[in-house]
Amino acid sequence: MWEDLGLRPGIDLGFFTLRFYSLAYLAGILLGYWHLSRMIKAPGAPMAQRHVDDLFFYCTLGIIAGGRLGYATFYQPELWANPMNLLKLWEGGMSFHGGLIGVLLAMVWVSWRGGLNFLRVADYIAVNVPFGMLFGRIANFINGELWGRPSDVPWAMVFPGAGPLPRHPSQLYEAALEGALLMVILLLLFWKTRARWRPGFLVGVFTAGIGIGRFTVEFFREPDAQLSEFALRTGLSMGQWLSLPLVVLGLIVLARALTRPALGATASYKDSAEPA
């Protein structure tokens, strides 16, 4: 979009351009780190600050590496023909599902190395993911990418590079469902209820919620050009097929959390060298 208008997408510093998508990742990660550091000060925290620092580092790597490798695997396999193209992050192409796998592996590593309860760590991380989802989709909208299907709704927009037809601003739909709505739900559950005392409850709500949100928005989003034939052949887009397992997994984890006894008030991380 921006190149079509003769502009550089981002904030031009002269020697370097800060891309909107990069700024969105940075804002989401920093806000998530700050909020997670606050969360562990509440009763029942399953980790200490040093674990938060480790999660901040490894989850950032997981988002970048997983997002890029996931995009190449699920959406543009031809990138694997020249692995050096995988490093060209500035050309775009990141997969949410790939980034989610990267974050999951990072949590497994930090939990195993620190002797932490993985499910409870996942609960705390899940509350913070919608921050990044909200900023990321707003950045997609500003960049004029990942636009929606043609539509005649009053709020339809013409996106440069997408032709003359008005389209759904599907990026804003995702920002609202996967970002703002899920963020409000998880924050209320954590701070206003005893949901954090049921291991798996918060991550179950997040996983099912993100899957339902993505599956729904895909009805309004234009499929990737290289996958349009796949969507026509299967009846669902690649994003919808990848979201269905998330919904099923989230409901299973949520049901497990609700059928197990809640933890007691003393169920928090204990470390003689550093209190939680």
XYZ file of N, CA and C in Angstrom:
828
model
N 0.829 -1.210 0.000
C 0.000 0.000 0.000
C 0.860 1.257 0.000
N 1.749 1.348 0.967
C 2.548 2.562 1.116
C 3.451 2.785 -0.076
N 4.048 1.708 -0.599
C 4.904 1.833 -1.761
C 4.120 2.351 -2.956
N 2.845 1.945 -3.082
C 1.999 2.410 -4.184
C 1.783 3.920 -4.116
N 1.815 4.468 -2.902
C 1.608 5.899 -2.713
C 2.920 6.674 -2.700
N 4.041 5.974 -2.876
C 5.342 6.623 -2.859
C 5.824 6.975 -1.472
N 5.301 6.291 -0.460
C 5.674 6.564 0.923
C 6.429 5.390 1.521
N 7.138 5.642 2.607
C 7.823 4.591 3.341
C 6.974 4.219 4.547
N 6.566 2.946 4.691
C 5.666 2.564 5.775
C 6.359 2.563 7.124
N 6.001 3.509 7.978
C 6.593 3.552 9.299
C 7.012 4.964 9.663
N 7.875 5.066 10.656
C 8.384 6.355 11.104
C 9.806 6.500 10.591
N 10.038 7.445 9.679
C 11.334 7.619 9.040
C 12.266 8.398 9.968
N 13.327 7.730 10.413
C 14.326 8.365 11.278
C 15.528 8.857 10.495
N 15.442 8.798 9.168
C 16.546 9.213 8.315
C 17.443 8.049 7.953
N 18.076 7.452 8.950
C 18.951 6.316 8.726
C 18.219 4.988 8.868
N 16.988 5.031 9.348
C 16.252 3.795 9.618
C 14.764 4.113 9.692
N 13.936 3.195 9.221
C 12.494 3.374 9.286
C 11.887 2.370 10.258
N 11.231 2.882 11.292
C 10.536 2.015 12.236
C 9.209 1.586 11.616
N 9.077 0.310 11.321
C 7.858 -0.185 10.704
C 6.737 -0.244 11.740
N 5.504 0.029 11.279
C 4.368 0.010 12.192
C 4.190 -1.364 12.828
N 4.413 -2.420 12.026
C 4.221 -3.759 12.564
C 5.267 -4.060 13.633
N 6.498 -3.594 13.414
C 7.547 -3.773 14.419
C 7.207 -3.017 15.695
N 6.681 -1.811 15.537
C 6.283 -1.026 16.701
C 5.144 -1.715 17.462
N 4.238 -2.350 16.713
C 3.127 -3.062 17.347
C 3.643 -4.237 18.165
N 4.577 -5.016 17.598
C 5.184 -6.125 18.337
C 5.851 -5.607 19.604
N 6.619 -4.532 19.463
C 7.359 -3.978 20.595
C 6.407 -3.505 21.686
N 5.357 -2.779 21.289
C 4.391 -2.273 22.268
C 3.684 -3.412 22.989
N 3.281 -4.449 22.246
C 2.594 -5.585 22.858
C 3.479 -6.344 23.827
N 4.733 -6.550 23.458
C 5.661 -7.291 24.312
C 5.975 -6.506 25.585
N 6.243 -5.202 25.443
C 6.580 -4.387 26.621
C 5.389 -4.252 27.569
N 4.199 -4.045 27.008
C 3.011 -3.943 27.862
C 2.738 -5.271 28.551
N 2.907 -6.381 27.817
C 2.715 -7.695 28.406
C 3.711 -7.961 29.531
N 4.963 -7.554 29.327
C 5.995 -7.726 30.363
C 5.650 -6.926 31.618
N 5.230 -5.673 31.423
C 4.864 -4.832 32.566
C 3.680 -5.426 33.324
N 2.674 -5.877 32.580
C 1.481 -6.388 33.245
C 1.753 -7.727 33.925
N 2.539 -8.594 33.293
C 2.882 -9.869 33.918
C 3.665 -9.642 35.208
N 4.527 -8.638 35.222
C 5.280 -8.307 36.436
C 4.339 -7.855 37.558
N 3.230 -7.215 37.192
C 2.215 -6.842 38.184
C 1.428 -8.069 38.644
N 1.113 -8.948 37.704
C 0.301 -10.123 38.027
C 0.962 -11.004 39.077
N 2.276 -11.168 38.983
C 2.945 -12.087 39.906
C 3.042 -11.518 41.322
N 2.681 -10.258 41.499
C 2.654 -9.677 42.850
C 1.339 -9.980 43.561
N 0.350 -10.457 42.798
C -0.931 -10.839 43.400
C -0.804 -12.225 44.028
N -1.628 -12.544 45.027
C -1.550 -13.860 45.678
C -1.732 -14.999 44.674
N -0.952 -16.061 44.886
C -1.093 -17.259 44.068
C -0.203 -17.330 42.854
N 0.747 -16.400 42.705
C 1.601 -16.387 41.514
C 2.441 -17.662 41.428
N 2.538 -18.282 40.242
C 3.280 -19.534 40.095
C 4.748 -19.340 39.736
N 5.223 -18.092 39.719
C 6.602 -17.831 39.291
C 7.125 -16.579 39.979
N 8.431 -16.372 39.866
C 9.079 -15.188 40.422
C 9.473 -14.251 39.280
N 9.985 -13.070 39.638
C 10.318 -12.072 38.620
C 11.379 -12.575 37.643
N 12.314 -13.359 38.134
C 13.360 -13.839 37.226
C 12.786 -14.750 36.142
N 11.716 -15.455 36.465
C 11.066 -16.277 35.451
C 10.341 -15.406 34.425
N 9.770 -14.297 34.894
C 9.134 -13.347 33.976
C 10.169 -12.808 32.999
N 11.367 -12.492 33.501
C 12.433 -11.987 32.634
C 12.816 -13.029 31.585
N 12.936 -14.287 32.002
C 13.259 -15.355 31.060
C 12.153 -15.523 30.018
N 10.903 -15.475 30.470
C 9.774 -15.617 29.551
C 9.750 -14.468 28.547
N 10.053 -13.262 29.006
C 10.096 -12.103 28.121
C 11.097 -12.335 26.990
N 12.259 -12.858 27.327
C 13.304 -13.081 26.322
C 12.936 -14.218 25.367
N 12.601 -15.380 25.927
C 12.365 -16.549 25.078
C 11.043 -16.453 24.304
N 10.042 -15.847 24.877
C 8.778 -15.682 24.142
C 8.940 -14.711 22.973
N 9.777 -13.687 23.150
C 10.054 -12.780 22.036
C 10.701 -13.536 20.880
N 11.688 -14.393 21.197
C 12.298 -15.226 20.160
C 11.263 -16.152 19.532
N 10.394 -16.717 20.365
C 9.375 -17.628 19.860
C 8.395 -16.946 18.926
N 8.009 -15.711 19.256
C 7.081 -14.955 18.404
C 7.697 -14.717 17.032
N 8.944 -14.253 17.020
C 9.595 -13.901 15.756
C 9.896 -15.143 14.925
N 10.597 -16.116 15.540
C 10.972 -17.316 14.798
C 9.748 -18.150 14.428
N 8.849 -18.362 15.393
C 7.655 -19.159 15.122
C 6.739 -18.503 14.115
N 6.570 -17.173 14.241
C 5.703 -16.460 13.309
C 6.201 -16.537 11.885
N 7.511 -16.385 11.715
C 8.080 -16.415 10.359
C 8.081 -17.822 9.772
N 8.516 -18.800 10.560
C 8.539 -20.181 10.076
C 7.129 -20.706 9.837
N 6.188 -20.280 10.689
C 4.802 -20.685 10.497
C 4.221 -20.121 9.215
N 4.572 -18.877 8.898
C 4.085 -18.270 7.654
C 4.619 -19.030 6.448
N 5.904 -19.361 6.505
C 6.498 -20.099 5.389
C 5.882 -21.492 5.242
N 5.565 -22.114 6.359
C 5.012 -23.475 6.328
C 3.547 -23.502 5.913
N 2.740 -22.618 6.499
C 1.293 -22.667 6.281
C 0.821 -21.866 5.072
N 1.516 -20.758 4.771
C 0.982 -19.828 3.789
C 1.849 -19.647 2.542
N 3.154 -19.761 2.655
C 4.017 -19.532 1.493
C 5.190 -20.507 1.497
N 4.935 -21.779 1.201
C 5.984 -22.814 1.259
C 7.175 -22.552 0.338
N 6.968 -21.748 -0.711
C 8.079 -21.482 -1.640
C 9.231 -20.738 -0.975
N 8.976 -20.124 0.186
C 10.063 -19.457 0.911
C 11.140 -20.445 1.337
N 10.751 -21.710 1.532
C 11.723 -22.711 1.951
C 12.717 -23.045 0.838
N 12.389 -22.700 -0.401
C 13.304 -22.972 -1.522
C 14.586 -22.168 -1.370
N 14.490 -21.008 -0.761
C 15.663 -20.173 -0.485
C 15.580 -19.718 0.963
N 16.152 -20.498 1.890
C 16.027 -20.202 3.323
C 16.453 -18.794 3.713
N 17.304 -18.156 2.919
C 17.717 -16.789 3.255
C 16.532 -15.830 3.225
N 15.511 -16.154 2.425
C 14.315 -15.307 2.369
C 13.551 -15.311 3.691
N 13.757 -16.358 4.494
C 13.084 -16.424 5.785
C 13.549 -15.309 6.715
N 14.754 -14.794 6.469
C 15.305 -13.746 7.323
C 14.812 -12.361 6.952
N 14.143 -12.228 5.815
C 13.698 -10.918 5.334
C 12.366 -10.535 5.987
N 12.422 -10.294 7.292
C 11.214 -9.968 8.039
C 10.595 -8.657 7.581
N 11.424 -7.756 7.052
C 10.929 -6.455 6.632
C 10.017 -6.548 5.409
N 10.035 -7.688 4.732
C 9.156 -7.873 3.582
C 7.775 -8.380 4.000
N 7.562 -8.611 5.294
C 6.255 -9.051 5.792
C 6.106 -10.552 5.758
N 5.024 -11.010 6.369
C 4.734 -12.436 6.374
C 5.008 -13.073 7.725
N 4.025 -12.961 8.640
C 4.127 -13.583 9.953
C 2.817 -14.317 10.229
N 2.916 -15.504 10.784
C 1.732 -16.321 11.077
C 1.431 -16.286 12.573
N 0.164 -15.971 12.910
C -0.219 -15.996 14.321
C -0.060 -17.395 14.895
N -0.521 -18.402 14.150
C -0.459 -19.775 14.654
C 0.991 -20.233 14.836
N 1.872 -19.811 13.934
C 3.290 -20.137 14.090
C 3.893 -19.452 15.298
N 3.528 -18.168 15.492
C 4.003 -17.449 16.665
C 3.497 -18.068 17.952
N 2.256 -18.575 17.917
C 1.691 -19.233 19.092
C 2.474 -20.494 19.443
N 2.861 -21.247 18.432
C 3.678 -22.442 18.665
C 5.031 -22.049 19.247
N 5.610 -20.964 18.731
C 6.894 -20.492 19.254
C 6.810 -20.092 20.711
N 5.741 -19.394 21.081
C 5.533 -18.987 22.485
C 5.318 -20.213 23.356
N 4.579 -21.190 22.844
C 4.323 -22.419 23.596
C 5.629 -23.144 23.911
N 6.505 -23.252 22.922
C 7.800 -23.907 23.138
C 8.650 -23.122 24.140
N 8.577 -21.791 24.072
C 9.327 -20.964 25.022
C 8.829 -21.193 26.445
N 7.523 -21.290 26.616
C 6.960 -21.535 27.952
C 7.342 -22.910 28.470
N 7.349 -23.914 27.584
C 7.763 -25.261 27.982
C 9.199 -25.232 28.492
N 10.065 -24.540 27.765
C 11.484 -24.483 28.134
C 11.682 -23.788 29.487
N 11.072 -22.621 29.666
C 11.246 -21.867 30.914
C 10.628 -22.632 32.083
N 9.469 -23.247 31.858
C 8.814 -24.003 32.928
C 9.643 -25.207 33.342
N 10.167 -25.935 32.362
C 10.984 -27.113 32.665
C 12.262 -26.715 33.389
N 12.931 -25.683 32.896
C 14.200 -25.278 33.494
C 14.010 -24.710 34.900
N 12.865 -24.043 35.138
C 12.641 -23.443 36.443
C 11.823 -24.292 37.388
N 11.417 -25.493 36.952
C 10.602 -26.350 37.796
C 9.234 -25.771 38.091
N 8.643 -25.092 37.098
C 7.360 -24.433 37.285
C 6.215 -25.286 36.750
N 5.025 -25.009 37.234
C 3.828 -25.662 36.735
C 3.470 -25.039 35.386
N 3.606 -25.813 34.317
C 3.425 -25.269 32.972
C 2.034 -24.685 32.764
N 1.015 -25.379 33.229
C -0.354 -24.931 32.983
C -0.619 -23.590 33.653
N -0.083 -23.398 34.835
C -0.293 -22.128 35.538
C 0.518 -21.005 34.884
N 1.702 -21.322 34.400
C 2.477 -20.326 33.642
C 1.706 -19.915 32.389
N 1.116 -20.913 31.715
C 0.338 -20.634 30.507
C -0.854 -19.727 30.818
N -1.487 -19.924 31.970
C -2.600 -19.061 32.374
C -2.162 -17.598 32.437
N -1.016 -17.374 33.046
C -0.542 -16.004 33.235
C -0.105 -15.377 31.912
N 0.522 -16.139 31.057
C 0.936 -15.618 29.753
C -0.285 -15.304 28.891
N -1.298 -16.187 28.931
C -2.478 -16.028 28.080
C -3.179 -14.691 28.304
N -3.187 -14.217 29.544
C -3.863 -12.955 29.857
C -3.226 -11.790 29.098
N -1.947 -11.912 28.756
C -1.208 -10.794 28.171
C -1.112 -10.838 26.644
N -1.414 -11.963 26.042
C -1.285 -12.080 24.588
C -2.208 -11.118 23.833
N -3.464 -10.888 24.275
C -4.334 -9.976 23.518
C -3.793 -8.563 23.350
N -2.879 -8.119 24.229
C -2.263 -6.806 24.030
C -1.593 -6.752 22.651
N -0.780 -7.758 22.384
C -0.078 -7.804 21.112
C -1.015 -7.996 19.935
N -2.082 -8.798 20.129
C -3.052 -9.012 19.062
C -3.728 -7.696 18.678
N -4.088 -6.898 19.673
C -4.748 -5.617 19.420
C -3.835 -4.681 18.632
N -2.607 -4.504 19.104
C -1.688 -3.592 18.427
C -1.322 -4.104 17.036
N -1.126 -5.414 16.917
C -0.723 -5.985 15.636
C -1.774 -5.781 14.556
N -3.038 -5.992 14.888
C -4.096 -5.841 13.883
C -4.320 -4.369 13.533
N -4.141 -3.479 14.491
C -4.229 -2.055 14.174
C -3.108 -1.674 13.206
N -1.910 -2.244 13.418
C -0.795 -1.992 12.501
C -1.106 -2.530 11.106
N -1.741 -3.708 11.023
C -2.159 -4.235 9.722
C -3.102 -3.265 9.021
N -4.007 -2.676 9.781
C -4.964 -1.718 9.214
C -4.238 -0.469 8.707
N -3.321 0.046 9.505
C -2.569 1.240 9.092
C -1.754 0.943 7.844
N -1.183 -0.239 7.776
C -0.384 -0.621 6.612
C -1.242 -0.935 5.389
N -2.552 -1.090 5.574
C -3.429 -1.418 4.468
C -3.199 -2.814 3.929
N -2.928 -3.781 4.829
C -2.669 -5.157 4.421
C -3.672 -6.085 5.100
N -3.773 -7.313 4.588
C -4.702 -8.309 5.123
C -6.135 -7.771 5.125
N -6.507 -7.128 4.030
C -7.831 -6.523 3.923
C -8.928 -7.575 3.808
N -10.174 -7.103 3.903
C -11.321 -7.992 3.892
C -11.883 -8.233 2.496
N -12.969 -8.971 2.444
C -13.645 -9.280 1.184
C -14.461 -8.060 0.723
N -14.742 -7.972 -0.578
C -15.599 -6.876 -1.072
C -16.943 -6.865 -0.362
N -17.445 -5.665 -0.051
C -18.691 -5.545 0.701
C -19.350 -4.204 0.414
N -20.672 -4.141 0.675
C -21.392 -2.886 0.523
C -21.884 -2.352 1.872
N -21.317 -2.839 2.980
C -21.698 -2.311 4.291
C -21.273 -0.846 4.374
N -21.959 -0.032 5.175
C -21.661 1.408 5.218
C -20.220 1.733 5.601
N -19.589 0.871 6.362
C -18.221 1.163 6.822
C -17.146 0.500 5.942
N -17.544 -0.056 4.793
C -16.570 -0.667 3.889
C -15.584 0.396 3.395
N -14.354 -0.022 3.118
C -13.282 0.897 2.741
C -12.578 0.406 1.489
N -12.027 1.352 0.739
C -11.200 1.016 -0.410
C -9.747 1.031 0.044
N -9.079 -0.101 -0.100
C -7.683 -0.204 0.308
C -6.779 -0.087 -0.915
N -5.826 0.858 -0.931
C -4.880 0.942 -2.042
C -4.151 -0.386 -2.225
N -4.105 -0.858 -3.442
C -3.459 -2.130 -3.710
C -4.431 -3.281 -3.732
N -5.693 -3.051 -3.322
C -6.698 -4.117 -3.297
C -7.770 -3.924 -4.359
N -7.561 -2.955 -5.261
C -8.544 -2.723 -6.301
C -9.534 -1.643 -5.912
N -10.481 -1.351 -6.785
C -11.406 -0.228 -6.560
C -12.601 -0.559 -5.674
N -12.816 -1.836 -5.347
C -14.011 -2.220 -4.608
C -13.874 -1.928 -3.105
N -14.931 -1.414 -2.466
C -14.921 -1.265 -1.005
C -14.873 -2.643 -0.349
N -14.179 -2.730 0.769
C -13.980 -4.010 1.439
C -14.202 -3.885 2.945
N -14.457 -5.047 3.568
C -14.538 -5.102 5.024
C -13.179 -4.709 5.621
N -13.144 -3.834 6.622
C -11.891 -3.594 7.358
C -11.676 -4.733 8.354
N -11.381 -5.909 7.837
C -11.318 -7.111 8.675
C -10.211 -7.033 9.722
N -9.204 -6.195 9.466
C -8.155 -6.032 10.479
C -8.736 -5.460 11.778
N -9.692 -4.536 11.634
C -10.318 -3.946 12.817
C -11.251 -4.930 13.502
N -11.870 -5.823 12.711
C -12.698 -6.865 13.324
C -11.829 -7.761 14.212
N -10.652 -8.116 13.688
C -9.743 -8.966 14.470
C -9.230 -8.223 15.696
N -8.910 -6.932 15.522
C -8.444 -6.142 16.667
C -9.499 -6.110 17.759
N -10.770 -6.037 17.356
C -11.857 -5.967 18.332
C -12.103 -7.307 19.012
N -12.138 -8.405 18.225
C -12.475 -9.718 18.787
C -11.280 -10.371 19.485
N -10.170 -10.525 18.745
C -8.999 -11.227 19.285
C -8.172 -10.348 20.207
N -8.345 -9.033 20.081
C -7.593 -8.115 20.916
C -8.409 -7.554 22.055
N -9.239 -6.539 21.754
C -9.928 -5.795 22.806
C -10.893 -6.658 23.619
N -11.779 -7.392 22.955
C -12.779 -8.179 23.686
C -12.138 -9.249 24.554
N -11.216 -10.020 23.963
C -10.568 -11.089 24.723
C -9.709 -10.514 25.851
N -9.104 -9.371 25.605
C -8.293 -8.720 26.637
C -9.152 -8.344 27.843
N -10.305 -7.731 27.587
C -11.204 -7.326 28.676
C -11.689 -8.549 29.453
N -12.077 -9.599 28.740
C -12.580 -10.813 29.397
C -11.514 -11.413 30.313
N -10.293 -11.563 29.805
C -9.229 -12.200 30.579
C -8.779 -11.328 31.753
N -8.717 -10.022 31.546
C -8.336 -9.129 32.646
C -9.371 -9.181 33.763
N -10.647 -9.179 33.409
C -11.694 -9.260 34.423
C -11.647 -10.599 35.153
N -11.431 -11.678 34.415
C -11.360 -12.997 35.042
C -10.185 -13.084 36.019
N -9.057 -12.498 35.619
C -7.877 -12.580 36.496
C -8.015 -11.700 37.732
N -8.405 -10.439 37.528
C -8.378 -9.480 38.631
C -9.652 -9.449 39.465
N -10.779 -9.901 38.902
C -12.057 -9.771 39.598
C -12.659 -11.109 40.031
N -12.067 -12.211 39.657
C -12.587 -13.528 40.048
C -11.431 -14.375 40.580
N -11.742 -15.609 40.932
C -10.718 -16.536 41.401
C -10.305 -17.507 40.294
N -10.397 -17.055 39.043
C -10.083 -17.924 37.905
C -8.644 -18.416 37.941
N -7.728 -17.596 38.445
C -6.316 -17.992 38.435
C -6.029 -19.150 39.388
N -6.981 -19.463 40.279
C -6.793 -20.576 41.196
C -7.206 -21.912 40.562
N -7.699 -21.877 39.338
C -8.053 -23.095 38.608
C -7.095 -23.261 37.439
N -6.036 -24.053 37.585
C -5.032 -24.206 36.529
C -5.660 -24.604 35.195
N -5.360 -23.824 34.171
C -5.865 -24.102 32.841
C -7.089 -23.300 32.456
N -7.757 -22.676 33.419
C -8.997 -21.959 33.112
C -8.732 -20.772 32.179
N -7.771 -19.941 32.523
C -7.507 -18.743 31.738
C -6.958 -19.080 30.354
N -6.039 -20.028 30.292
C -5.488 -20.384 28.980
C -6.538 -21.114 28.136
N -7.463 -21.820 28.793
C -8.551 -22.456 28.058
C -9.479 -21.427 27.437
N -9.822 -20.390 28.216
C -10.666 -19.309 27.689
C -9.951 -18.612 26.538
N -8.666 -18.341 26.711
C -7.910 -17.669 25.655
C -7.853 -18.513 24.382
N -7.509 -19.794 24.513
C -7.336 -20.644 23.339
C -8.639 -20.807 22.559
N -9.727 -21.093 23.281
C -11.026 -21.220 22.608
C -11.464 -19.874 22.038
N -11.242 -18.800 22.803
C -11.665 -17.478 22.355
C -10.932 -17.011 21.119
N -9.614 -17.226 21.083
C -8.833 -16.781 19.929
C -9.198 -17.603 18.700
N -9.494 -18.890 18.905
C -9.889 -19.740 17.787
C -11.239 -19.335 17.225
N -12.205 -19.064 18.106
C -13.539 -18.651 17.665
C -13.464 -17.289 16.971
N -12.685 -16.366 17.554
C -12.547 -15.044 16.951
C -11.938 -15.115 15.566
N -10.850 -15.865 15.420
C -10.194 -15.977 14.116
C -11.082 -16.682 13.108
N -11.747 -17.764 13.515
C -12.630 -18.503 12.615
C -13.740 -17.583 12.096
N -14.299 -16.751 12.982
C -15.379 -15.848 12.605
C -14.911 -14.769 11.631
N -13.782 -14.140 11.934
C -13.294 -13.037 11.111
C -12.895 -13.515 9.722
N -12.457 -14.768 9.606
C -12.039 -15.285 8.302
C -13.169 -15.266 7.276
N -14.432 -15.231 7.727
C -15.548 -15.119 6.788
C -15.554 -13.753 6.098
N -14.921 -12.761 6.724
C -14.908 -11.399 6.185
C -13.555 -11.020 5.594
N -12.550 -11.847 5.798
C -11.194 -11.532 5.364
C -10.891 -12.186 4.025
N -10.230 -11.441 3.149
C -9.825 -11.975 1.848
C -8.717 -13.010 2.054
N -8.882 -14.226 1.527
C -7.820 -15.230 1.692
C -6.527 -14.776 1.008
N -5.392 -15.212 1.506
C -4.127 -14.922 0.851
C -4.195 -15.372 -0.605
N -3.612 -14.555 -1.486
C -3.736 -14.810 -2.924
C -3.302 -16.218 -3.293
N -2.206 -16.685 -2.687
C -1.693 -18.009 -3.029
C -2.537 -19.140 -2.462
N -3.523 -18.791 -1.576
C -4.357 -19.817 -0.960
C -5.838 -19.674 -1.307
N -6.145 -18.805 -2.280
C -7.548 -18.603 -2.639
C -8.155 -19.873 -3.223
N -7.376 -20.597 -4.017
C -7.882 -21.847 -4.594
C -8.109 -22.887 -3.501
N -7.225 -22.911 -2.505
C -7.384 -23.835 -1.381
C -8.702 -23.568 -0.657
N -9.026 -22.283 -0.426
C -10.265 -21.926 0.267
C -11.488 -22.343 -0.549
N -11.430 -22.142 -1.861
C -12.549 -22.529 -2.715
C -12.728 -24.047 -2.733
N -11.619 -24.768 -2.705
C -11.673 -26.234 -2.804
C -12.161 -26.870 -1.512
N -11.773 -26.331 -0.372
C -12.098 -26.951 0.919
C -13.317 -26.329 1.591
N -13.718 -25.151 1.153
C -14.860 -24.482 1.772
C -14.496 -23.616 2.961
N -13.288 -23.774 3.475
C -12.795 -22.964 4.583
C -11.409 -22.445 4.234
N -11.046 -21.299 4.803
C -9.709 -20.751 4.564
C -8.682 -21.504 5.409
N -7.407 -21.301 5.089
C -6.340 -21.921 5.880
C -6.425 -21.462 7.335
N -6.720 -20.167 7.540
C -6.844 -19.654 8.901
C -7.941 -20.342 9.684
N -9.041 -20.689 9.018
C -10.138 -21.371 9.700
C -9.771 -22.806 10.046
N -9.106 -23.495 9.134
C -8.676 -24.870 9.432
C -7.690 -24.894 10.592
N -6.814 -23.898 10.659
C -5.846 -23.844 11.750
C -6.492 -23.416 13.068
N -7.646 -22.763 12.997
C -8.320 -22.284 14.203
C -9.200 -23.347 14.855
N -9.720 -24.271 14.064
C -10.593 -25.310 14.618
C -9.923 -26.118 15.729
N -8.670 -26.583 15.548
C -8.016 -27.309 16.657
C -7.861 -26.461 17.908
N -7.689 -25.139 17.741
C -7.565 -24.264 18.904
C -8.863 -24.244 19.706
N -9.992 -24.188 19.011
C -11.288 -24.173 19.701
C -11.481 -25.472 20.483
N -11.196 -26.601 19.832
C -11.365 -27.905 20.479
C -10.432 -28.032 21.678
N -9.159 -27.676 21.480
C -8.187 -27.766 22.568
C -8.568 -26.851 23.725
N -8.994 -25.634 23.420
C -9.370 -24.692 24.471
C -10.537 -25.198 25.297
N -11.537 -25.781 24.642
C -12.701 -26.303 25.367
C -12.315 -27.495 26.247
N -11.399 -28.329 25.759
C -10.942 -29.475 26.554
C -10.209 -29.000 27.815
N -9.293 -28.048 27.631
C -8.533 -27.512 28.774
C -9.467 -26.814 29.757
N -10.449 -26.076 29.230
C -11.400 -25.376 30.084
C -12.254 -26.364 30.882
N -12.718 -27.422 30.222
C -13.518 -28.436 30.922
C -12.701 -29.113 32.007
N -11.436 -29.384 31.722
C -10.559 -30.007 32.723
C -10.397 -29.094 33.930
N -10.214 -27.786 33.675
C -10.027 -26.839 34.774
C -11.264 -26.749 35.661
N -12.434 -26.840 35.051
C -13.674 -26.703 35.805
C -14.039 -27.962 36.594
N -13.507 -29.106 36.171
C -13.836 -30.359 36.856
C -12.796 -30.757 37.892
N -11.701 -30.011 37.973
C -10.681 -30.271 38.990
C -10.864 -29.333 40.175
N -10.480 -29.740 41.369
C -10.597 -28.855 42.540
C -9.739 -27.606 42.368
N -10.235 -26.481 42.860
C -9.460 -25.242 42.818
C -8.295 -25.331 43.794
N -7.229 -24.587 43.500
C -6.060 -24.566 44.369
C -6.360 -23.790 45.646
N -5.619 -24.089 46.682
C -5.771 -23.366 47.937
C -5.032 -22.041 47.911
N -5.229 -21.245 48.934
C -4.658 -19.898 48.992
C -3.139 -19.903 49.092
N -2.547 -21.043 49.462
C -1.090 -21.088 49.614
C -0.400 -21.602 48.355
N -1.156 -21.825 47.284
C -0.586 -22.385 46.051
C 0.120 -21.296 45.259
N 1.324 -20.963 45.665
C 2.112 -19.964 44.953
C 3.548 -20.434 44.879
N 4.329 -19.774 44.027
C 5.726 -20.157 43.858
C 6.522 -19.816 45.108
N 7.327 -20.763 45.559
C 8.150 -20.547 46.750
C 9.633 -20.728 46.374
N 10.411 -19.755 46.775
C 11.838 -19.829 46.510
C 12.559 -19.095 47.641
N 13.417 -19.776 48.325
C 14.095 -19.168 49.475
C 14.977 -18.011 49.066
N 15.439 -18.029 47.783
C 16.334 -16.961 47.333
C 15.583 -15.732 46.847
N 14.335 -15.934 46.403
C 13.566 -14.811 45.861
C 12.088 -15.047 46.063
N 11.437 -14.306 46.916
C 9.993 -14.511 47.122
C 9.209 -14.134 45.901
N 8.056 -14.821 45.698
C 7.220 -14.514 44.540
C 6.534 -13.178 44.729
